[in-house]
Amino acid sequence: MGSNTATQTALEVQRQVERGASLERVFRAVRELVPFEAGLMSRFDVNDRTYTHVAGVVPARLERFVSDELDEDPVFERVRADRETIWLSQMGRQDRRASTTITDFVVPEGICEGVTQPLFSYSGEYVGVLNLAWYHHIDVDQDRRDLFRLLLPAIGAAVYAGEHRCRRPELSVREREVLHQIRAGHTNAQIGRVLGISTRTVATHVEHILAKLGVANRAAAAAVMT
């Protein structure tokens, strides 16, 4: 994949997120950028500290490992705290020895390249993890790695938004009125005139709507079913 093609693919991932696409569609778009052989996108529930697997092409063993053992890995704990991106081929010897993901899953499964990537919402909340793996030696070029890294906030936002869609976010009556106007393509000034409120008040409602829905912009909010 050339750099121009990789960039176009990354833009498509971004578009899928902004349109409020399903996590399966976002997952497939990521696979176009980094064509992994096995992958799993999992959402983290902060209340009961469990993972729900929302998209994936993986053996059941990986699902069980993420659910039962991933959070016990001291290296993953550090990566999550520091918001790192570490590809398997870039891991140092000390991390390889310390990581239970490596010793208990990666080595026994014969995985040659991959990444276990923590995901965060735009507000910084840990929302899940994305696991990608290859069973043969592959050189994931730096352009694709850099683009993958740049897309992580958007992917995290998609996971966060998916969680809140499942919970049917509770918007106030006024916020629902504003969202209806957003879906009609109206500007803040136009919404203010229709609803009889100031443009500044509309902007505040829009800010609250985006936060409640866990999306980055008006287009994504308009695509969310509430």
XYZ file of C-alpha atoms in Angstrom:
226
model
C 0.000 0.000 0.000
C 1.486 3.329 -1.093
C 1.503 6.345 1.160
C -1.284 8.071 -0.820
C -3.482 4.986 -0.676
C -2.784 4.586 3.048
C -3.741 8.218 3.645
C -6.994 7.788 1.701
C -7.784 4.672 3.705
C -7.111 6.505 6.965
C -9.443 9.298 5.849
C -12.120 6.697 5.182
C -11.770 5.413 8.748
C -12.208 8.995 9.969
C -15.288 9.454 7.774
C -16.853 6.245 9.081
C -16.426 7.494 12.645
C -17.819 10.948 11.867
C -20.880 9.392 10.208
C -21.589 7.361 13.319
C -21.005 4.095 11.459
C -21.323 0.792 13.255
C -18.237 -0.517 15.026
C -18.136 -3.399 12.550
C -17.773 -0.909 9.698
C -15.118 1.077 11.551
C -13.299 -2.196 12.281
C -13.361 -3.183 8.597
C -12.048 0.245 7.630
C -9.138 -0.146 10.071
C -8.373 -3.504 8.449
C -8.049 -1.761 5.092
C -5.328 0.433 6.590
C -3.477 -2.309 8.487
C -4.584 -5.629 6.939
C -4.241 -7.817 10.015
C -4.932 -11.542 10.034
C -6.692 -11.537 13.402
C -8.228 -8.606 15.248
C -10.551 -7.849 18.130
C -12.178 -4.600 19.237
C -13.405 -4.700 22.838
C -15.339 -2.189 24.922
C -14.489 -1.760 28.617
C -17.254 -1.366 31.197
C -15.863 0.797 33.984
C -18.580 -0.245 36.436
C -18.025 -4.005 36.463
C -14.554 -3.865 34.877
C -15.384 -6.330 32.125
C -14.893 -6.338 28.360
C -17.567 -6.725 25.696
C -16.230 -7.774 22.303
C -17.889 -5.549 19.704
C -16.085 -6.472 16.469
C -13.527 -9.041 15.492
C -11.999 -11.713 13.322
C -10.296 -13.856 15.960
C -10.086 -17.278 17.538
C -12.219 -17.657 20.667
C -9.002 -18.047 22.687
C -8.180 -14.364 22.169
C -11.637 -13.301 23.346
C -11.192 -15.361 26.505
C -7.697 -13.980 27.092
C -8.822 -10.353 26.797
C -11.791 -10.996 29.067
C -9.931 -12.923 31.751
C -6.242 -12.035 31.716
C -5.323 -8.873 29.784
C -5.750 -6.474 32.712
C -3.378 -8.616 34.804
C -0.494 -7.895 32.410
C 1.866 -5.346 34.047
C 3.170 -4.169 30.682
C -0.354 -3.543 29.372
C -1.133 -1.668 32.602
C 1.825 0.645 31.915
C 0.972 1.042 28.231
C -2.579 2.001 29.169
C -1.430 4.470 31.836
C 1.093 6.104 29.482
C -1.122 5.810 26.364
C 1.661 4.139 24.448
C 1.564 2.317 21.133
C 4.008 -0.599 21.116
C 4.153 -3.024 18.223
C 5.333 -6.540 18.993
C 8.409 -6.171 16.793
C 9.406 -3.025 18.710
C 9.148 -4.473 22.210
C 12.355 -4.713 24.197
C 13.567 -7.904 25.817
C 12.592 -6.773 29.300
C 9.007 -5.992 28.280
C 8.725 -9.330 26.471
C 9.778 -11.194 29.597
C 7.468 -9.180 31.859
C 4.370 -9.283 29.644
C 1.965 -12.114 30.408
C 0.276 -11.364 27.082
C 3.520 -12.354 25.363
C 4.348 -15.382 27.501
C 0.812 -16.766 27.896
C -0.770 -15.927 24.543
C 1.424 -14.443 21.809
C 4.218 -17.046 21.946
C 1.935 -20.114 22.319
C -0.272 -18.846 19.474
C 2.677 -18.263 17.129
C 1.911 -14.576 16.584
C 4.778 -12.814 14.794
C 3.577 -9.199 14.725
C 0.794 -7.266 16.375
C -0.323 -4.536 18.711
C -2.527 -4.421 21.809
C -3.773 -0.847 21.775
C -5.697 0.837 24.622
C -8.481 3.127 23.385
C -9.657 6.372 24.960
C -12.557 8.752 24.418
C -11.876 12.347 23.426
C -12.303 13.272 27.102
C -9.563 10.821 28.123
C -11.718 7.998 29.544
C -10.402 4.460 28.968
C -13.066 2.825 26.789
C -11.545 -0.384 25.461
C -8.781 -2.112 23.572
C -7.953 -2.999 19.977
C -5.900 -6.150 19.355
C -4.337 -6.769 15.930
C -2.186 -9.769 15.024
C -0.288 -11.425 12.175
C 0.773 -15.073 12.140
C 3.667 -14.504 9.757
C 6.500 -12.003 9.666
C 5.349 -8.769 8.087
C 6.803 -5.297 7.851
C 4.058 -2.832 8.731
C 5.573 0.285 7.178
C 6.028 3.425 9.241
C 3.463 5.424 7.261
C 0.715 2.994 8.176
C 1.867 2.852 11.806
C 1.830 6.649 12.018
C -1.629 6.868 10.442
C -2.917 4.166 12.773
C -1.591 6.159 15.726
C -3.261 9.344 14.485
C -6.595 7.550 14.136
C -6.668 6.176 17.680
C -8.641 9.097 19.190
C -11.310 8.672 16.512
C -11.460 4.892 17.017
C -11.751 5.405 20.768
C -14.547 7.928 20.197
C -16.377 5.363 18.043
C -16.192 2.778 20.827
C -17.367 5.365 23.371
C -20.226 6.487 21.132
C -21.232 2.868 20.538
C -21.478 2.312 24.283
C -23.654 5.353 24.753
C -25.897 4.436 21.822
C -26.482 1.100 23.551
C -27.433 2.965 26.709
C -29.815 5.286 24.767
C -28.400 8.586 26.067
C -30.904 10.779 27.846
C -31.082 14.180 26.205
C -33.255 16.906 27.642
C -36.333 18.031 25.712
C -34.483 21.155 24.530
C -31.402 19.131 23.531
C -33.623 16.859 21.454
C -35.116 19.896 19.757
C -31.625 21.203 18.965
C -30.527 17.779 17.702
C -33.576 17.662 15.418
C -32.521 21.003 13.948
C -28.924 19.785 13.546
C -30.231 16.809 11.565
C -32.063 19.272 9.342
C -28.717 20.899 8.538
C -29.361 24.186 10.322
C -26.650 26.444 11.709
C -26.611 27.611 15.325
C -28.019 30.975 14.272
C -30.854 29.328 12.345
C -31.616 27.000 15.272
C -31.719 29.984 17.613
C -34.292 31.751 15.429
C -36.468 28.636 15.129
C -36.416 27.879 18.865
C -36.394 31.475 20.082
C -33.095 31.243 21.972
C -29.709 32.921 21.579
C -26.950 31.549 19.376
C -24.739 31.239 22.462
C -27.381 29.102 24.196
C -27.634 26.910 21.118
C -23.856 26.456 21.142
C -24.040 25.346 24.790
C -26.752 22.820 23.957
C -24.680 21.508 21.053
C -21.673 21.082 23.340
C -23.790 19.098 25.822
C -25.250 16.949 23.044
C -21.810 16.024 21.698
C -20.601 15.146 25.198
C -23.639 13.001 25.999
C -23.474 11.144 22.697
C -19.701 10.788 22.869
C -19.121 12.115 19.362
C -16.726 14.669 17.943
C -18.905 16.825 15.698
C -22.391 17.718 14.486
C -22.347 15.260 11.579
C -21.685 12.348 13.925
C -24.358 13.578 16.356
C -26.890 13.761 13.546
C -26.179 10.117 12.666
C -26.731 8.809 16.205
C -30.106 7.187 16.847
C -31.456 8.346 20.244
